[in-house]
Amino acid sequence: MNLPDNAIEAVKLTKTYAGGHGTAPMHALKGIDLAIPRGSIFGLLGPNGAGKSTFINILAGLTKKTSGKVTVWGRDIDHRPRDARAAIGVVPQEIAADVFFTPRESLDVQAGMYGVPGPERRTDALLAALGLSDKANAYVRQLSGGMKRRLMVAKAMVHNPPVLILDEPTAGVDVELRRQLWDYVVGLNRQGVTILLTTHYLEEAEELCDLIAIMNHGRVVACEPKDQLLRRLDTRAVVLTPETPLAAAPALPPFETRLRPGGELAISFKTAEAGVEEVLATARAAGIHFKDLRTEEPDLEDVFLSLTYGAAPEPAEAR
Ligand code: ADP
């Protein structure tokens, strides 16, 4: 069988949630194009409300798309929904453990749901891979939070899918468990499993992913190899407190300027291209006098702003 180049592909994908009780419809995905190459660890980043879960739920068959085309492992979700679903394992954000089952039973039930025949079940191997062998017969309610989360990962892998999706896998997870989870995920990837993970931690994506897409307000605002993206994000800001209030942010090319609500002037620069001295010289040459200054690292919000900066304003009805 020919393997697909892309494990997941979305073309012009939209999702609009109907508004209820007098509220406007919500355009959660506004026509996104995404290709997740086979074999990659792909990070989908974005602030809350960006549309990440909506995208994942469409892939998992839990939410119906409004329009566009989606294929999972080369299988169109409209034409071959069951085959498309069988190609992915999803580790949900919330721990939903079946309290009456032991981990072993829980994996067996899950394998049964996916129609994995007895001899092909990998229950023991999965329990071992996730460090749950000695808890195989314990009640799930006796497991720690970390163990429950590992069990969720094992459940997602019972049918040996070529694509594993993790939705905010380490929200509220301690450092040690995070490490264990990542080791396992990286190991799976080395064996050929394509990994898609959502996160709102830039660090997490930085550490693990080969490719990063950034979503904001239902759009993909960047999708690049990690190193390239990080170079673009390699910005700092000089923040000046002007002697006299400025009416508007002055243009100081090649730097980007923004007047903050309190009257401070933030001037962003790429560290590869300029230093603080040059920024200050440019500001002075433009006749800006200031009584105070500091430098800042950009946070993810600044990054989103800088990536969406200059984009055409959206028509009101598309918001
Ligand atoms: P993210 O996962 O990036 O936080 P979501 O996909 O959950 O984003 O949400 C995208 C937008 O769609 C948000 O504005 C959210 O409020 C809205 N939304 C999500 N699910 C529903 C739903 N079932 N009904 C209506 N609106 C929804």
mmCIF file of C-alpha atoms and ligand atoms in Angstrom:
data_model
loop_
_atom_site.group_PDB
_atom_site.id
_atom_site.type_symbol
_atom_site.label_atom_id
_atom_site.label_comp_id
_atom_site.label_asym_id
_atom_site.label_seq_id
_atom_site.Cartn_x
_atom_site.Cartn_y
_atom_site.Cartn_z
ATOM 1 C CA MET A 1 0.000 0.000 0.000
ATOM 2 C CA ASN A 2 1.194 3.477 -0.815
ATOM 3 C CA LEU A 3 1.547 5.578 2.276
ATOM 4 C CA PRO A 4 0.138 9.103 2.073
ATOM 5 C CA ASP A 5 2.616 11.999 2.078
ATOM 6 C CA ASN A 6 0.414 13.802 4.528
ATOM 7 C CA ALA A 7 -1.073 12.066 7.535
ATOM 8 C CA ILE A 8 -3.741 14.757 7.741
ATOM 9 C CA GLU A 9 -4.890 17.281 5.187
ATOM 10 C CA ALA A 10 -7.499 20.000 5.502
ATOM 11 C CA VAL A 11 -8.497 22.202 2.586
ATOM 12 C CA LYS A 12 -10.685 25.298 2.999
ATOM 13 C CA LEU A 13 -12.111 23.820 6.168
ATOM 14 C CA THR A 14 -14.830 25.836 7.869
ATOM 15 C CA LYS A 15 -16.940 25.316 10.947
ATOM 16 C CA THR A 16 -19.750 27.578 12.044
ATOM 17 C CA TYR A 17 -21.570 26.828 15.264
ATOM 18 C CA ALA A 18 -25.198 27.915 15.128
ATOM 19 C CA GLY A 19 -25.961 30.722 17.536
ATOM 20 C CA GLY A 20 -28.715 30.123 20.013
ATOM 21 C CA HIS A 21 -30.909 32.357 22.178
ATOM 22 C CA GLY A 22 -30.317 35.476 20.131
ATOM 23 C CA THR A 23 -26.527 35.016 19.904
ATOM 24 C CA ALA A 24 -24.748 35.268 16.565
ATOM 25 C CA PRO A 25 -23.362 32.158 14.825
ATOM 26 C CA MET A 26 -19.760 31.443 15.785
ATOM 27 C CA HIS A 27 -17.276 31.074 12.935
ATOM 28 C CA ALA A 28 -14.813 28.809 14.735
ATOM 29 C CA LEU A 29 -12.849 27.821 11.596
ATOM 30 C CA LYS A 30 -12.763 30.319 8.763
ATOM 31 C CA GLY A 31 -11.373 28.253 5.902
ATOM 32 C CA ILE A 32 -8.156 26.660 7.066
ATOM 33 C CA ASP A 33 -5.614 24.819 4.931
ATOM 34 C CA LEU A 34 -3.281 22.523 6.833
ATOM 35 C CA ALA A 35 -1.073 19.626 5.795
ATOM 36 C CA ILE A 36 0.505 17.488 8.490
ATOM 37 C CA PRO A 37 3.300 15.453 6.907
ATOM 38 C CA ARG A 38 3.531 11.757 7.648
ATOM 39 C CA GLY A 39 6.158 11.093 10.298
ATOM 40 C CA SER A 40 6.193 14.577 11.803
ATOM 41 C CA ILE A 41 5.569 15.846 15.308
ATOM 42 C CA PHE A 42 3.259 18.711 14.486
ATOM 43 C CA GLY A 43 2.326 21.371 17.023
ATOM 44 C CA LEU A 44 -0.900 23.317 16.740
ATOM 45 C CA LEU A 45 -0.583 26.413 18.861
ATOM 46 C CA GLY A 46 -3.021 29.119 19.662
ATOM 47 C CA PRO A 47 -4.745 30.961 22.458
ATOM 48 C CA ASN A 48 -8.045 29.769 23.883
ATOM 49 C CA GLY A 49 -10.841 30.033 21.369
ATOM 50 C CA ALA A 50 -8.511 29.828 18.357
ATOM 51 C CA GLY A 51 -10.300 26.751 16.996
ATOM 52 C CA LYS A 52 -7.825 23.997 17.893
ATOM 53 C CA SER A 53 -10.319 21.688 19.600
ATOM 54 C CA THR A 54 -12.857 22.246 16.855
ATOM 55 C CA PHE A 55 -10.272 21.083 14.316
ATOM 56 C CA ILE A 56 -9.380 18.009 16.357
ATOM 57 C CA ASN A 57 -13.010 17.143 17.001
ATOM 58 C CA ILE A 58 -13.670 17.246 13.259
ATOM 59 C CA LEU A 59 -10.752 14.873 12.659
ATOM 60 C CA ALA A 60 -12.002 12.559 15.391
ATOM 61 C CA GLY A 61 -15.522 12.518 13.941
ATOM 62 C CA LEU A 62 -16.998 14.206 17.019
ATOM 63 C CA THR A 63 -17.956 17.477 15.314
ATOM 64 C CA LYS A 64 -19.378 17.889 11.797
ATOM 65 C CA LYS A 65 -17.550 20.356 9.605
ATOM 66 C CA THR A 66 -19.519 23.036 7.784
ATOM 67 C CA SER A 67 -17.549 22.904 4.521
ATOM 68 C CA GLY A 68 -14.170 21.997 3.055
ATOM 69 C CA LYS A 69 -12.332 18.737 2.611
ATOM 70 C CA VAL A 70 -10.479 16.681 5.207
ATOM 71 C CA THR A 71 -8.476 13.507 4.732
ATOM 72 C CA VAL A 72 -6.917 11.405 7.463
ATOM 73 C CA TRP A 73 -4.268 8.950 6.260
ATOM 74 C CA GLY A 74 -5.534 9.485 2.732
ATOM 75 C CA ARG A 75 -9.134 8.699 3.697
ATOM 76 C CA ASP A 76 -11.766 11.365 3.066
ATOM 77 C CA ILE A 77 -13.784 11.856 6.260
ATOM 78 C CA ASP A 78 -16.979 12.330 4.212
ATOM 79 C CA HIS A 79 -16.581 9.208 2.116
ATOM 80 C CA ARG A 80 -14.757 6.853 4.484
ATOM 81 C CA PRO A 81 -15.540 8.146 7.970
ATOM 82 C CA ARG A 82 -14.902 4.831 9.738
ATOM 83 C CA ASP A 83 -11.585 4.234 8.006
ATOM 84 C CA ALA A 84 -10.539 7.812 8.707
ATOM 85 C CA ARG A 85 -11.401 7.416 12.392
ATOM 86 C CA ALA A 86 -9.545 4.102 12.603
ATOM 87 C CA ALA A 87 -6.350 5.855 11.492
ATOM 88 C CA ILE A 88 -6.202 8.118 14.546
ATOM 89 C CA GLY A 89 -5.982 7.751 18.280
ATOM 90 C CA VAL A 90 -7.043 10.749 20.320
ATOM 91 C CA VAL A 91 -5.910 11.570 23.835
ATOM 92 C CA PRO A 92 -8.561 13.990 25.069
ATOM 93 C CA GLN A 93 -7.928 17.012 27.244
ATOM 94 C CA GLU A 94 -10.038 15.760 30.104
ATOM 95 C CA ILE A 95 -9.285 12.556 31.962
ATOM 96 C CA ALA A 96 -12.358 10.394 31.526
ATOM 97 C CA ALA A 97 -11.456 7.202 33.347
ATOM 98 C CA ASP A 98 -13.918 4.344 33.699
ATOM 99 C CA VAL A 99 -13.802 3.968 37.455
ATOM 100 C CA PHE A 100 -15.136 0.429 37.561
ATOM 101 C CA PHE A 101 -12.474 -1.097 35.329
ATOM 102 C CA THR A 102 -8.868 -2.013 35.942
ATOM 103 C CA PRO A 103 -6.377 -0.605 33.421
ATOM 104 C CA ARG A 104 -6.187 -4.028 31.754
ATOM 105 C CA GLU A 105 -9.971 -4.256 31.414
ATOM 106 C CA SER A 106 -10.166 -0.693 30.267
ATOM 107 C CA LEU A 107 -7.735 -1.373 27.420
ATOM 108 C CA ASP A 108 -9.586 -4.558 26.491
ATOM 109 C CA VAL A 109 -12.910 -2.743 26.321
ATOM 110 C CA GLN A 110 -11.363 -0.047 24.157
ATOM 111 C CA ALA A 111 -9.790 -2.649 21.849
ATOM 112 C CA GLY A 112 -13.193 -4.309 21.573
ATOM 113 C CA MET A 113 -14.750 -0.991 20.565
ATOM 114 C CA TYR A 114 -12.239 -0.703 17.752
ATOM 115 C CA GLY A 115 -12.808 -4.318 16.719
ATOM 116 C CA VAL A 116 -9.245 -5.427 17.460
ATOM 117 C CA PRO A 117 -9.345 -9.254 17.609
ATOM 118 C CA GLY A 118 -8.030 -10.927 20.782
ATOM 119 C CA PRO A 119 -4.771 -12.303 19.390
ATOM 120 C CA GLU A 120 -3.841 -8.883 17.979
ATOM 121 C CA ARG A 121 -4.371 -7.022 21.216
ATOM 122 C CA ARG A 122 -1.285 -5.437 22.674
ATOM 123 C CA THR A 123 -2.588 -4.913 26.166
ATOM 124 C CA ASP A 124 0.510 -6.057 28.052
ATOM 125 C CA ALA A 125 2.915 -4.236 25.764
ATOM 126 C CA LEU A 126 0.959 -1.003 26.128
ATOM 127 C CA LEU A 127 0.742 -1.327 29.907
ATOM 128 C CA ALA A 128 4.494 -1.877 30.016
ATOM 129 C CA ALA A 129 5.292 0.971 27.603
ATOM 130 C CA LEU A 130 3.368 3.400 29.785
ATOM 131 C CA GLY A 131 4.739 2.113 33.088
ATOM 132 C CA LEU A 132 1.420 0.666 34.218
ATOM 133 C CA SER A 133 2.277 -3.050 34.397
ATOM 134 C CA ASP A 134 2.215 -3.222 38.175
ATOM 135 C CA LYS A 135 -1.133 -1.415 38.227
ATOM 136 C CA ALA A 136 -2.663 -3.580 35.505
ATOM 137 C CA ASN A 137 -5.218 -5.065 37.886
ATOM 138 C CA ALA A 138 -5.777 -2.131 40.212
ATOM 139 C CA TYR A 139 -9.015 -0.197 40.134
ATOM 140 C CA VAL A 140 -8.680 2.943 38.084
ATOM 141 C CA ARG A 141 -9.857 5.024 41.016
ATOM 142 C CA GLN A 142 -6.721 3.891 42.864
ATOM 143 C CA LEU A 143 -4.446 5.366 40.200
ATOM 144 C CA SER A 144 -2.764 8.732 40.566
ATOM 145 C CA GLY A 145 -3.624 11.519 38.145
ATOM 146 C CA GLY A 146 -0.436 10.855 36.213
ATOM 147 C CA MET A 147 -1.193 7.169 35.870
ATOM 148 C CA LYS A 148 -4.708 7.933 34.662
ATOM 149 C CA ARG A 149 -3.305 10.209 32.027
ATOM 150 C CA ARG A 150 -0.878 7.538 30.860
ATOM 151 C CA LEU A 151 -3.796 5.132 30.683
ATOM 152 C CA MET A 152 -5.573 7.604 28.376
ATOM 153 C CA VAL A 153 -2.558 7.512 26.074
ATOM 154 C CA ALA A 154 -2.528 3.694 26.129
ATOM 155 C CA LYS A 155 -6.244 3.670 25.275
ATOM 156 C CA ALA A 156 -5.653 5.939 22.305
ATOM 157 C CA MET A 157 -3.080 3.462 20.970
ATOM 158 C CA VAL A 158 -5.005 0.147 21.323
ATOM 159 C CA HIS A 159 -5.789 -0.099 17.614
ATOM 160 C CA ASN A 160 -2.230 0.845 16.676
ATOM 161 C CA PRO A 161 -3.211 3.960 14.708
ATOM 162 C CA PRO A 162 -0.595 5.610 12.476
ATOM 163 C CA VAL A 163 -1.596 9.042 13.826
ATOM 164 C CA LEU A 164 -1.786 10.056 17.486
ATOM 165 C CA ILE A 165 -3.489 13.286 18.501
ATOM 166 C CA LEU A 166 -2.893 14.808 21.919
ATOM 167 C CA ASP A 167 -5.122 17.687 22.973
ATOM 168 C CA GLU A 168 -3.348 19.899 25.526
ATOM 169 C CA PRO A 169 -1.600 16.828 26.938
ATOM 170 C CA THR A 170 0.334 18.481 29.717
ATOM 171 C CA ALA A 171 -2.059 21.091 31.045
ATOM 172 C CA GLY A 172 -1.761 20.741 34.819
ATOM 173 C CA VAL A 173 0.788 17.925 34.600
ATOM 174 C CA ASP A 174 3.930 17.922 36.738
ATOM 175 C CA VAL A 175 7.405 18.121 35.243
ATOM 176 C CA GLU A 176 8.344 14.493 35.777
ATOM 177 C CA LEU A 177 5.196 13.118 34.206
ATOM 178 C CA ARG A 178 5.550 15.541 31.340
ATOM 179 C CA ARG A 179 9.006 14.142 30.660
ATOM 180 C CA GLN A 180 7.748 10.539 30.736
ATOM 181 C CA LEU A 181 4.915 11.375 28.395
ATOM 182 C CA TRP A 182 7.237 13.119 25.981
ATOM 183 C CA ASP A 183 9.678 10.233 26.021
ATOM 184 C CA TYR A 184 6.890 7.873 25.104
ATOM 185 C CA VAL A 185 5.513 10.172 22.405
ATOM 186 C CA VAL A 186 8.960 10.725 20.891
ATOM 187 C CA GLY A 187 9.531 6.957 20.955
ATOM 188 C CA LEU A 188 6.278 6.377 19.081
ATOM 189 C CA ASN A 189 7.278 8.989 16.563
ATOM 190 C CA ARG A 190 10.604 7.234 15.997
ATOM 191 C CA GLN A 191 8.628 4.099 15.201
ATOM 192 C CA GLY A 192 6.794 6.052 12.527
ATOM 193 C CA VAL A 193 3.693 7.367 14.292
ATOM 194 C CA THR A 194 2.705 10.879 13.215
ATOM 195 C CA ILE A 195 1.974 13.090 16.213
ATOM 196 C CA LEU A 196 -0.358 16.079 16.299
ATOM 197 C CA LEU A 197 -0.482 17.986 19.538
ATOM 198 C CA THR A 198 -2.271 21.128 20.573
ATOM 199 C CA THR A 199 -0.896 23.380 23.211
ATOM 200 C CA HIS A 200 -0.859 26.955 24.259
ATOM 201 C CA TYR A 201 2.668 26.643 25.578
ATOM 202 C CA LEU A 202 5.196 27.850 23.065
ATOM 203 C CA GLU A 203 7.923 26.084 25.071
ATOM 204 C CA GLU A 204 6.288 22.721 24.702
ATOM 205 C CA ALA A 205 5.987 23.081 20.948
ATOM 206 C CA GLU A 206 9.514 24.411 20.848
ATOM 207 C CA GLU A 207 10.913 21.378 22.572
ATOM 208 C CA LEU A 208 9.091 18.675 20.671
ATOM 209 C CA CYS A 209 7.752 19.693 17.333
ATOM 210 C CA ASP A 210 9.326 19.683 13.888
ATOM 211 C CA LEU A 211 6.573 21.836 12.487
ATOM 212 C CA ILE A 212 4.423 24.431 14.160
ATOM 213 C CA ALA A 213 1.180 26.002 13.027
ATOM 214 C CA ILE A 214 -0.254 28.947 14.891
ATOM 215 C CA MET A 215 -3.985 29.518 14.907
ATOM 216 C CA ASN A 216 -5.830 32.607 15.975
ATOM 217 C CA HIS A 217 -9.530 33.433 15.618
ATOM 218 C CA GLY A 218 -10.260 30.460 13.366
ATOM 219 C CA ARG A 219 -7.382 31.036 10.975
ATOM 220 C CA VAL A 220 -3.903 29.599 10.526
ATOM 221 C CA VAL A 221 -1.614 32.623 10.842
ATOM 222 C CA ALA A 222 1.684 30.749 10.464
ATOM 223 C CA CYS A 223 2.778 27.228 9.581
ATOM 224 C CA GLU A 224 6.490 26.628 9.367
ATOM 225 C CA PRO A 225 9.352 24.421 10.439
ATOM 226 C CA LYS A 226 10.045 25.171 14.082
ATOM 227 C CA ASP A 227 13.483 26.667 13.600
ATOM 228 C CA GLN A 228 12.258 29.050 10.977
ATOM 229 C CA LEU A 229 9.348 30.159 13.115
ATOM 230 C CA LEU A 230 11.515 30.692 16.174
ATOM 231 C CA ARG A 231 13.884 32.841 14.159
ATOM 232 C CA ARG A 232 10.937 34.963 13.150
ATOM 233 C CA LEU A 233 9.924 35.204 16.768
ATOM 234 C CA ASP A 234 13.345 36.251 17.843
ATOM 235 C CA THR A 235 12.151 39.721 18.678
ATOM 236 C CA ARG A 236 12.618 42.029 21.632
ATOM 237 C CA ALA A 237 10.940 45.275 22.449
ATOM 238 C CA VAL A 238 12.337 48.507 23.798
ATOM 239 C CA VAL A 239 9.634 50.211 25.818
ATOM 240 C CA LEU A 240 9.985 53.967 26.241
ATOM 241 C CA THR A 241 8.092 56.329 28.514
ATOM 242 C CA PRO A 242 7.970 59.555 26.464
ATOM 243 C CA GLU A 243 8.676 62.947 28.129
ATOM 244 C CA THR A 244 5.521 64.295 26.595
ATOM 245 C CA PRO A 245 2.583 62.094 25.593
ATOM 246 C CA LEU A 246 2.551 60.971 21.977
ATOM 247 C CA ALA A 247 -0.649 61.267 19.980
ATOM 248 C CA ALA A 248 0.139 58.193 17.906
ATOM 249 C CA ALA A 249 2.898 55.641 17.463
ATOM 250 C CA PRO A 250 5.520 57.205 15.189
ATOM 251 C CA ALA A 251 6.797 55.206 12.210
ATOM 252 C CA LEU A 252 10.392 54.172 12.924
ATOM 253 C CA PRO A 253 11.346 51.863 10.068
ATOM 254 C CA PRO A 254 12.546 49.144 10.031
ATOM 255 C CA PHE A 255 11.106 48.729 13.522
ATOM 256 C CA GLU A 256 7.510 48.065 14.443
ATOM 257 C CA THR A 257 6.002 50.502 16.912
ATOM 258 C CA ARG A 258 2.962 50.326 19.129
ATOM 259 C CA LEU A 259 1.593 52.882 21.541
ATOM 260 C CA ARG A 260 0.361 51.122 24.658
ATOM 261 C CA PRO A 261 -2.762 52.238 26.525
ATOM 262 C CA GLY A 262 -0.703 53.834 29.345
ATOM 263 C CA GLY A 263 1.210 55.977 26.840
ATOM 264 C CA GLU A 264 4.356 53.850 26.629
ATOM 265 C CA LEU A 265 5.884 53.371 23.224
ATOM 266 C CA ALA A 266 6.924 49.784 22.420
ATOM 267 C CA ILE A 267 9.448 49.424 19.621
ATOM 268 C CA SER A 268 10.003 45.830 18.422
ATOM 269 C CA PHE A 269 13.172 44.710 16.761
ATOM 270 C CA LYS A 270 14.669 41.458 15.541
ATOM 271 C CA THR A 271 17.716 40.574 17.591
ATOM 272 C CA ALA A 272 19.432 39.217 14.491
ATOM 273 C CA GLU A 273 19.053 42.576 12.772
ATOM 274 C CA ALA A 274 19.538 45.280 15.370
ATOM 275 C CA GLY A 275 20.403 46.017 18.966
ATOM 276 C CA VAL A 276 18.997 48.289 21.647
ATOM 277 C CA GLU A 277 21.523 51.028 20.730
ATOM 278 C CA GLU A 278 20.255 51.237 17.183
ATOM 279 C CA VAL A 279 16.649 51.334 18.330
ATOM 280 C CA LEU A 280 17.400 54.199 20.727
ATOM 281 C CA ALA A 281 19.404 56.081 18.099
ATOM 282 C CA THR A 282 16.486 55.768 15.661
ATOM 283 C CA ALA A 283 14.024 57.015 18.286
ATOM 284 C CA ARG A 284 16.258 59.995 19.197
ATOM 285 C CA ALA A 285 16.804 60.869 15.545
ATOM 286 C CA ALA A 286 12.997 60.992 15.176
ATOM 287 C CA GLY A 287 12.902 63.571 17.992
ATOM 288 C CA ILE A 288 11.411 61.300 20.626
ATOM 289 C CA HIS A 289 12.512 62.274 24.147
ATOM 290 C CA PHE A 290 11.945 59.773 26.878
ATOM 291 C CA LYS A 291 12.321 59.710 30.620
ATOM 292 C CA ASP A 292 12.476 55.978 31.111
ATOM 293 C CA LEU A 293 13.223 52.833 29.145
ATOM 294 C CA ARG A 294 13.287 49.072 29.545
ATOM 295 C CA THR A 295 13.572 46.035 27.289
ATOM 296 C CA GLU A 296 11.125 43.156 27.099
ATOM 297 C CA GLU A 297 10.934 39.643 25.712
ATOM 298 C CA PRO A 298 7.871 39.005 23.612
ATOM 299 C CA ASP A 299 5.270 36.686 25.054
ATOM 300 C CA LEU A 300 2.977 34.502 23.005
ATOM 301 C CA GLU A 301 0.404 37.284 22.775
ATOM 302 C CA ASP A 302 2.993 39.608 21.219
ATOM 303 C CA VAL A 303 3.892 36.817 18.857
ATOM 304 C CA PHE A 304 0.305 36.415 17.753
ATOM 305 C CA LEU A 305 0.046 40.166 17.360
ATOM 306 C CA SER A 306 3.181 40.384 15.313
ATOM 307 C CA LEU A 307 2.091 37.479 13.109
ATOM 308 C CA THR A 308 -1.345 38.928 12.545
ATOM 309 C CA TYR A 309 -0.096 42.495 12.391
ATOM 310 C CA GLY A 310 -0.853 44.191 9.103
ATOM 311 C CA ALA A 311 -3.505 41.626 8.175
ATOM 312 C CA ALA A 312 -6.575 43.166 6.608
ATOM 313 C CA PRO A 313 -9.242 43.907 9.183
ATOM 314 C CA GLU A 314 -11.983 41.323 9.119
ATOM 315 C CA PRO A 315 -15.448 42.190 7.929
ATOM 316 C CA ALA A 316 -17.740 42.428 10.940
ATOM 317 C CA GLU A 317 -19.933 39.487 9.839
ATOM 318 C CA ALA A 318 -16.914 37.132 9.694
ATOM 319 C CA ARG A 319 -15.974 37.660 13.308
HETATM 320 P P1 ADP B 1 -9.536 26.218 21.214
HETATM 321 O O1 ADP B 1 -9.534 24.733 21.288
HETATM 322 O O2 ADP B 1 -8.451 26.757 20.351
HETATM 323 O O3 ADP B 1 -9.569 26.867 22.557
HETATM 324 P P2 ADP B 1 -12.255 25.901 20.265
HETATM 325 O O4 ADP B 1 -12.214 25.113 19.018
HETATM 326 O O5 ADP B 1 -12.650 25.210 21.519
HETATM 327 O O6 ADP B 1 -10.880 26.672 20.453
HETATM 328 O O7 ADP B 1 -13.271 27.115 20.081
HETATM 329 C C1 ADP B 1 -13.279 27.975 18.954
HETATM 330 C C2 ADP B 1 -14.475 28.898 19.065
HETATM 331 O O8 ADP B 1 -15.679 28.168 18.857
HETATM 332 C C3 ADP B 1 -14.617 29.571 20.417
HETATM 333 O O9 ADP B 1 -15.044 30.884 20.237
HETATM 334 C C4 ADP B 1 -15.647 28.733 21.111
HETATM 335 O O10 ADP B 1 -16.361 29.511 22.050
HETATM 336 C C5 ADP B 1 -16.540 28.295 19.959
HETATM 337 N N1 ADP B 1 -17.152 26.988 20.219
HETATM 338 C C6 ADP B 1 -16.505 25.833 20.479
HETATM 339 N N2 ADP B 1 -17.377 24.816 20.631
HETATM 340 C C7 ADP B 1 -18.617 25.363 20.471
HETATM 341 C C8 ADP B 1 -19.945 24.828 20.500
HETATM 342 N N3 ADP B 1 -20.184 23.535 20.730
HETATM 343 N N4 ADP B 1 -20.962 25.701 20.285
HETATM 344 C C9 ADP B 1 -20.740 27.004 20.035
HETATM 345 N N5 ADP B 1 -19.522 27.567 19.985
HETATM 346 C C10 ADP B 1 -18.473 26.761 20.203
#
